[in-house]
mmCIF file of C-alpha atoms in Angstrom:
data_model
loop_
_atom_site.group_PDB
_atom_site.id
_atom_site.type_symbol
_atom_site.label_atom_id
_atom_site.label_comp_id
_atom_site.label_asym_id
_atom_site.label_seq_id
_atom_site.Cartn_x
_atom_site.Cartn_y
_atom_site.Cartn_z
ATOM 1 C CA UNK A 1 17.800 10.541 -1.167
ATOM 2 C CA UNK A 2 20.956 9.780 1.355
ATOM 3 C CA UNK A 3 19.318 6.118 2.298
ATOM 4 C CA UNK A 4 18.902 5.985 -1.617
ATOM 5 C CA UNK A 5 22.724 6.732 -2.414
ATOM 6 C CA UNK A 6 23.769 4.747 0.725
ATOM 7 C CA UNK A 7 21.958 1.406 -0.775
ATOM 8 C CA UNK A 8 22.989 1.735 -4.687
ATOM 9 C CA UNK A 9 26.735 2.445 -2.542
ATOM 10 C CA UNK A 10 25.803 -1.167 -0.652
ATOM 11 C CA UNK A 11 24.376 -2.937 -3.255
ATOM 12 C CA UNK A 12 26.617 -1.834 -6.009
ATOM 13 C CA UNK A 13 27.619 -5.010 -7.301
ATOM 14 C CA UNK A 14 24.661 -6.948 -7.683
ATOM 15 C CA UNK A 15 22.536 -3.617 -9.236
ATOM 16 C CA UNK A 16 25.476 -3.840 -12.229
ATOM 17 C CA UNK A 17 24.637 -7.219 -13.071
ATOM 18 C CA UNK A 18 22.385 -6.772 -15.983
ATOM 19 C CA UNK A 19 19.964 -9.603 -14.428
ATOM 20 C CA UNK A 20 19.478 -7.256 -11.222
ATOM 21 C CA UNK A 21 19.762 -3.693 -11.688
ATOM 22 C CA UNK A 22 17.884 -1.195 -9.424
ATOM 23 C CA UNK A 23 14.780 -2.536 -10.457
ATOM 24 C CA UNK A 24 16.104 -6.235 -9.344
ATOM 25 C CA UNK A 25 17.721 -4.758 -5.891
ATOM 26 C CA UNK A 26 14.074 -3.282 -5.403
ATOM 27 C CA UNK A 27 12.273 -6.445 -5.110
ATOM 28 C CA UNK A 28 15.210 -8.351 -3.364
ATOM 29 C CA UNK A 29 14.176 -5.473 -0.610
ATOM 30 C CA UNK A 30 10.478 -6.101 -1.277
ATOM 31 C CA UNK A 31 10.706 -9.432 -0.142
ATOM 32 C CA UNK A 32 9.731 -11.313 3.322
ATOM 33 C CA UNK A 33 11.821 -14.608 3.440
ATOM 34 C CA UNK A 34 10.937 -17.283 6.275
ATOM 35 C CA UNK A 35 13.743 -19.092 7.209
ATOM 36 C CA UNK A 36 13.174 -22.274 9.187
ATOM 37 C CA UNK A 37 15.953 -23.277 11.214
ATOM 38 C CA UNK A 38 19.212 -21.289 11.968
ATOM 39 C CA UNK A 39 21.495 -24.120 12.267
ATOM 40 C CA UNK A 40 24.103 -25.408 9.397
ATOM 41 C CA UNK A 41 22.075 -24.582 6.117
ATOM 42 C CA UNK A 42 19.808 -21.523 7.827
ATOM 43 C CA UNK A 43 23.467 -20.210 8.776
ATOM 44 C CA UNK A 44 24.987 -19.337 5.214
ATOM 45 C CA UNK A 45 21.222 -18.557 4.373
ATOM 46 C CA UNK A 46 20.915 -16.068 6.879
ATOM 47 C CA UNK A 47 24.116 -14.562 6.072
ATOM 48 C CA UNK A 48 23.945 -14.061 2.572
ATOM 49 C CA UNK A 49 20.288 -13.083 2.225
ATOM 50 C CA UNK A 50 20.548 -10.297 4.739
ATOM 51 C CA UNK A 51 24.032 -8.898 2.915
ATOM 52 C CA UNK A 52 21.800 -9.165 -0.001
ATOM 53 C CA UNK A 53 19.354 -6.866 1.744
ATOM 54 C CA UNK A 54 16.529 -8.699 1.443
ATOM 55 C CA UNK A 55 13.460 -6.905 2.796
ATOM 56 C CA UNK A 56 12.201 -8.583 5.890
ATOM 57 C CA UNK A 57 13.699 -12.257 7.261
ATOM 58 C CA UNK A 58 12.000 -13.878 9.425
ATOM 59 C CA UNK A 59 13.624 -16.638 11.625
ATOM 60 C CA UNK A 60 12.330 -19.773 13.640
ATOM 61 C CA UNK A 61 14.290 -21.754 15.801
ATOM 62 C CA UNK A 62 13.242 -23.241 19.588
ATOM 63 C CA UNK A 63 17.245 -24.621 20.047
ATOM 64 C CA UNK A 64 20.176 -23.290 21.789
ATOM 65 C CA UNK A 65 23.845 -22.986 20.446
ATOM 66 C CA UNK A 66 25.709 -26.010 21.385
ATOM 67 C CA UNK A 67 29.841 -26.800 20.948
ATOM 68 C CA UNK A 68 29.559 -29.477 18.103
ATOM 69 C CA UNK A 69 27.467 -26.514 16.031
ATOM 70 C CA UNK A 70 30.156 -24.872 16.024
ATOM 71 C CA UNK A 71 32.181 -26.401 12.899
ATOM 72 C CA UNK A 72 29.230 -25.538 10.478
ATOM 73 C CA UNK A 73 26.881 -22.950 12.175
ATOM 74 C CA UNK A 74 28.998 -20.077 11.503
ATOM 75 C CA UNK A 75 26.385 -17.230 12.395
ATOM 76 C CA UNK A 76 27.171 -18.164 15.993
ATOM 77 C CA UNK A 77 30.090 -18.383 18.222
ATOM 78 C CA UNK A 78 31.741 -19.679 21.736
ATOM 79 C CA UNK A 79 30.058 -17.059 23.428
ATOM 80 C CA UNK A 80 26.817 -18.220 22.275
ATOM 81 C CA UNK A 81 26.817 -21.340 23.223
ATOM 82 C CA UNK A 82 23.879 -22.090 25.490
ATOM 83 C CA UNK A 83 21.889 -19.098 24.248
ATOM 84 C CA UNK A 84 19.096 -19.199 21.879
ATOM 85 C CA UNK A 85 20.178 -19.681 17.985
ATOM 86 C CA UNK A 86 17.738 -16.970 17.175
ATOM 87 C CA UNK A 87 19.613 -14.582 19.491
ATOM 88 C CA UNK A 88 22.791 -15.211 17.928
ATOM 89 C CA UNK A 89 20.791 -14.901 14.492
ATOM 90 C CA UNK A 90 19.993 -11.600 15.187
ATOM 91 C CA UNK A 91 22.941 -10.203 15.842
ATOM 92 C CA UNK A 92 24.847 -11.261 13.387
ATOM 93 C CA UNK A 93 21.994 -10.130 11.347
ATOM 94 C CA UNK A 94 22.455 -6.151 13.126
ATOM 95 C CA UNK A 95 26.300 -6.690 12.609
ATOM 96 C CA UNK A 96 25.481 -6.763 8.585
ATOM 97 C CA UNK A 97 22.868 -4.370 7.876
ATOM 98 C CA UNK A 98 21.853 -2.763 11.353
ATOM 99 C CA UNK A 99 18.025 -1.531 9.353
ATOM 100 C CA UNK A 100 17.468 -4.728 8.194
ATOM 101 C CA UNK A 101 13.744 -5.777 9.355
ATOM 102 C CA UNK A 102 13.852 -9.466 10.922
ATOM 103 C CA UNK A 103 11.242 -11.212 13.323
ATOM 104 C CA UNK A 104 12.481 -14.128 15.475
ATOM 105 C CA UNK A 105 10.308 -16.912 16.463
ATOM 106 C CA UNK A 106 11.994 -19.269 19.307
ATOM 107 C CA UNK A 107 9.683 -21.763 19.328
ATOM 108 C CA UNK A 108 9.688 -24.946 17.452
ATOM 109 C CA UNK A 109 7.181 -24.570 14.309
ATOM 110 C CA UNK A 110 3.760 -26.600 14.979
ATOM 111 C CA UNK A 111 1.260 -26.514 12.365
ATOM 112 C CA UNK A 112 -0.911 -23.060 14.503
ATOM 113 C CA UNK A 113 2.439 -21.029 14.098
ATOM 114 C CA UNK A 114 3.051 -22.253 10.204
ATOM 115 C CA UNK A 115 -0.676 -21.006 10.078
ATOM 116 C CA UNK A 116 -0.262 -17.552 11.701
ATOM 117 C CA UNK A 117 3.409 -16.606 10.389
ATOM 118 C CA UNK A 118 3.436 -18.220 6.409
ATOM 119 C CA UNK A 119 0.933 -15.495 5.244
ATOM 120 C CA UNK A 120 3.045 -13.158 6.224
ATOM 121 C CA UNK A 121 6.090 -14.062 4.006
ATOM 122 C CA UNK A 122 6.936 -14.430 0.243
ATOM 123 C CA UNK A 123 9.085 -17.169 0.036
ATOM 124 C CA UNK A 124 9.791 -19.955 2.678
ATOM 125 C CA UNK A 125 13.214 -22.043 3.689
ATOM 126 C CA UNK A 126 13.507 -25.258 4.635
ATOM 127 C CA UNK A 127 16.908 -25.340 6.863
ATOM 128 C CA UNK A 128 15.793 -28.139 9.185
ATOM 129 C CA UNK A 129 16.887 -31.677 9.739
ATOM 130 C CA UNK A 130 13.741 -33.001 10.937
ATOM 131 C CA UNK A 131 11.435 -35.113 8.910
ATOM 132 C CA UNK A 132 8.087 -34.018 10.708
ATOM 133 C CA UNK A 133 8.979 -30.272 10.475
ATOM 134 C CA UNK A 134 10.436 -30.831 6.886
ATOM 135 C CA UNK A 135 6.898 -32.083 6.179
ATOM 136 C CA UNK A 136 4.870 -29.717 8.320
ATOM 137 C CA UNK A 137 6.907 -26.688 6.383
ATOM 138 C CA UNK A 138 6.071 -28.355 2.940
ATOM 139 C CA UNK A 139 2.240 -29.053 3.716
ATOM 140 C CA UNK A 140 1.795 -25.417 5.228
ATOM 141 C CA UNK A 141 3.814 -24.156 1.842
ATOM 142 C CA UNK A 142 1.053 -25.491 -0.336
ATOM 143 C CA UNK A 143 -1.639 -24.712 1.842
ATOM 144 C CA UNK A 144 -0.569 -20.980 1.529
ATOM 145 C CA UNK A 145 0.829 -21.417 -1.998
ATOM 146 C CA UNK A 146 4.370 -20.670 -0.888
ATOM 147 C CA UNK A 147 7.141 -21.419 -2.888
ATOM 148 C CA UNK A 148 9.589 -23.775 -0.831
ATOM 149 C CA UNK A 149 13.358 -23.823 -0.925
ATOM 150 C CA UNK A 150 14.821 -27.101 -0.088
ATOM 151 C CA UNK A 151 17.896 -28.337 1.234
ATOM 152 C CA UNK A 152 19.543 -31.213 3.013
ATOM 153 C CA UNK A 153 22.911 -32.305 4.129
ATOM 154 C CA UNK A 154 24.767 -35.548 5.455
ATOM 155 C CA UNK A 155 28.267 -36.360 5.741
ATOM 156 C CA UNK A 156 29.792 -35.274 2.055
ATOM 157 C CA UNK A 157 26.237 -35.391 0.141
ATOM 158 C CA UNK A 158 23.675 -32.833 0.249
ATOM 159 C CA UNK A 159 20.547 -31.893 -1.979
ATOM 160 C CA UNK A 160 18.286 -28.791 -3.027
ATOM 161 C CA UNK A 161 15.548 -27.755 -5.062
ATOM 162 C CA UNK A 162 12.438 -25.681 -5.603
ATOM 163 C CA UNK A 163 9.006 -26.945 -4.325
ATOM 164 C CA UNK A 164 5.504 -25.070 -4.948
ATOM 165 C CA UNK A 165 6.299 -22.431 -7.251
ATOM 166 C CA UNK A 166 4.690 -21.661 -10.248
ATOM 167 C CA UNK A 167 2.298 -25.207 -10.068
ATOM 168 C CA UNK A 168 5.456 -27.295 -9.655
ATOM 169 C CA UNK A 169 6.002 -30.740 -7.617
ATOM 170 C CA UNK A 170 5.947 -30.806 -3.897
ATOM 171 C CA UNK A 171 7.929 -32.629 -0.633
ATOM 172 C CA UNK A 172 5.455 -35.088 -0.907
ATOM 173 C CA UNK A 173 5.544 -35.987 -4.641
ATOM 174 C CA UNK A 174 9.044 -36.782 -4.674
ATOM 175 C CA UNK A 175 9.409 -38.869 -0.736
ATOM 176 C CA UNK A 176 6.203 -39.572 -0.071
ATOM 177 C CA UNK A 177 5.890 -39.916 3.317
ATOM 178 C CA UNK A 178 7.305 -43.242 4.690
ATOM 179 C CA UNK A 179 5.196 -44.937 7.619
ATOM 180 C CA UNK A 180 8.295 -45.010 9.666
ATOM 181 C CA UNK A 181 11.458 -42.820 9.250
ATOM 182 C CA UNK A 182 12.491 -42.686 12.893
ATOM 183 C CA UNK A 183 15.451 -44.794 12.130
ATOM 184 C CA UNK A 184 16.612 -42.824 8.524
ATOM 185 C CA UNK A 185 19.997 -41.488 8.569
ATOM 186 C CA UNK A 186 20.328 -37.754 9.778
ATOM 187 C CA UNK A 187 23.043 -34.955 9.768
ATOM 188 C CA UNK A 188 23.328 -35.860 13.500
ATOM 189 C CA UNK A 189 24.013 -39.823 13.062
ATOM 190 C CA UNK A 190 26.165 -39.750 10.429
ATOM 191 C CA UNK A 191 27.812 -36.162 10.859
ATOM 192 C CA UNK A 192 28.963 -33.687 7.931
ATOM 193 C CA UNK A 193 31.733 -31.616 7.104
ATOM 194 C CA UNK A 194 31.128 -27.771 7.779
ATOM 195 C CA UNK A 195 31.847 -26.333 4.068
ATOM 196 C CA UNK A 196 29.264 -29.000 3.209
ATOM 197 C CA UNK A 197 26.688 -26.983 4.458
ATOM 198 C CA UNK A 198 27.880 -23.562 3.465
ATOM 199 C CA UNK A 199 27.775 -24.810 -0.031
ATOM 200 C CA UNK A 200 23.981 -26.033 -0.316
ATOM 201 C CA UNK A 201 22.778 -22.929 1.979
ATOM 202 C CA UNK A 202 25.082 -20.587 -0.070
ATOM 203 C CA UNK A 203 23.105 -22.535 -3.070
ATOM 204 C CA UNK A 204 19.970 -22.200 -1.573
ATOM 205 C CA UNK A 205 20.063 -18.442 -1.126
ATOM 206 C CA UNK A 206 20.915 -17.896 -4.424
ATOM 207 C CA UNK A 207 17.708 -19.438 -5.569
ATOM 208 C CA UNK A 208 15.611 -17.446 -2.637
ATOM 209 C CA UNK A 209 17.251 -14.239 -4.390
ATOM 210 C CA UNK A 210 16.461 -15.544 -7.953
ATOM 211 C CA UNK A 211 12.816 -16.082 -6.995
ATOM 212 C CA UNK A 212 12.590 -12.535 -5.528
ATOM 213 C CA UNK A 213 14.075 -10.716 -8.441
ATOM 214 C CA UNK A 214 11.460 -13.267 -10.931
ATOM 215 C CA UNK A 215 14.596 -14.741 -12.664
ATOM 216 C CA UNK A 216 14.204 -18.443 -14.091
ATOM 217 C CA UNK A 217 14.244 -21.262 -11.429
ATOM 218 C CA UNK A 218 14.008 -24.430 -12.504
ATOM 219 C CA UNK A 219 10.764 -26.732 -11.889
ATOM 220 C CA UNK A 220 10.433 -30.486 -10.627
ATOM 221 C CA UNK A 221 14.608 -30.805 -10.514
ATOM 222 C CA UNK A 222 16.355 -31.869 -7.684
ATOM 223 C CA UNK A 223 20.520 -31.395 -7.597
ATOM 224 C CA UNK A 224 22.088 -33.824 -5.973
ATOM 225 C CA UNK A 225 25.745 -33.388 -4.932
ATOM 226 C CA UNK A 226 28.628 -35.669 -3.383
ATOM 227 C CA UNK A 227 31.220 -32.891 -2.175
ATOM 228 C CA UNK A 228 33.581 -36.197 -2.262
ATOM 229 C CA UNK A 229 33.703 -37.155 -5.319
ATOM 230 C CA UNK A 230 32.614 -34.016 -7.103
ATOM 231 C CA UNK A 231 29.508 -35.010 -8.277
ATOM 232 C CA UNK A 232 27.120 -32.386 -9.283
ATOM 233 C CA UNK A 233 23.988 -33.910 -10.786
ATOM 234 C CA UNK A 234 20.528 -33.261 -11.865
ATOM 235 C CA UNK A 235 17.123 -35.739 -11.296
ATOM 236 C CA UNK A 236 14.081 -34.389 -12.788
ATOM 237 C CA UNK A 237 10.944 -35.588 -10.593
#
């Protein structure tokens, strides 16, 4: 009954929203969420899903902190820097919600660790900024008929949707898979501005949440959005 009171106390605010309520808070705490990569978007992600109390994350990243993370990666800080980003993860994770369940993987993903660990969640993250592990996570998604939440960010623009959920559209329908992509622009050539990524991984929790509680999530859309011009659009696909 006390751990009872002590999460409606916690939770307050999202259990009066009519859309949530306890029975809304009960399945955000049902739910196992694989995030992949705890850098800029897997930072806000992290944050916000475990004050959300979701039930179980699960995190996977091989890297360590470095200085230029810093001005985006805001789970982790100077101290951290040449440590393991899953280290930092976690306790920023403990300095939330110290019962929150989380498993940390430090290890890059290959396609025999998608296989052992993506039957284990409900819903899985793409945080990365690596085409091969972008497409890795999406193939593994449909092969376990996970739904996928998307994001990516460069300089002012970044992007998000929902793959794999409920029959929709995958990676692969909307960029199929170029022959070479070794020389496309990344978050690392072309840098980005840190609120860039708090906004698409504050956007891509919310839809984690909305597909744990069952609340509508748009199919086969992709939001585009140039933080410079304040451009927030829609492309269905």
């Amino acid at each position: 009954m006390a751990a009872e009171q002590d999460n409606f106390k916690r939770y307050s605010r999202q259990i009066f929203m009519e859309e949530v309520g306890v029975e809304g808070q009960r399945k955000i705490m049902n739910t196992k969420v694989l995030v992949i990569g705890a850098g800029g978007l897997g930072s806000p992600i992290i944050q916000y899903l475990a004050a959300a109390g979701i039930g179980k994350l699960g995190i996977v990243d091989h890297d360590v902190v470095e200085l230029h993370n810093l001005n985006r990666q805001v789970i982790h800080q100077e101290q951290d820097v040449g440590n393991p980003k899953v280290r930092s993860a976690a306790r920023f994770v403990e300095a939330i919600h110290a019962n929150l369940q989380y498993e940390l993987y430090s290890i890059r993903l290959e396609e025999e660790l998608a296989d052992s660990i993506f039957p284990l969640y409900d819903i899985i993250v793409d945080a990365t900024d690596n085409f091969d592990t972008r497409y890795l996570i999406n193939d593994s998604s449909v092969k376990w008929n996970k739904p996928l939440v998307y994001g990516s960010i460069q300089s002012f623009e970044g992007q998000l949707t929902v793959f794999n959920y409920q029959g929709s559209k995958n990676l692969r329908d909307l960029f199929p898979r170029s022959t070479d992509d070794s020389n496309l622009p990344t978050c690392d050539s072309l840098g980005v501005l840190g609120p860039l990524a708090g906004m698409i991984g504050n956007m891509m929790a919310l839809q984690v949440l909305k597909l744990a509680i069952g609340l509508p999530v748009e199919s086969n859309r992709l939001t585009l959005i140039n933080s410079l011009h304040w451009n927030f659009i829609t492309v269905d696909y």
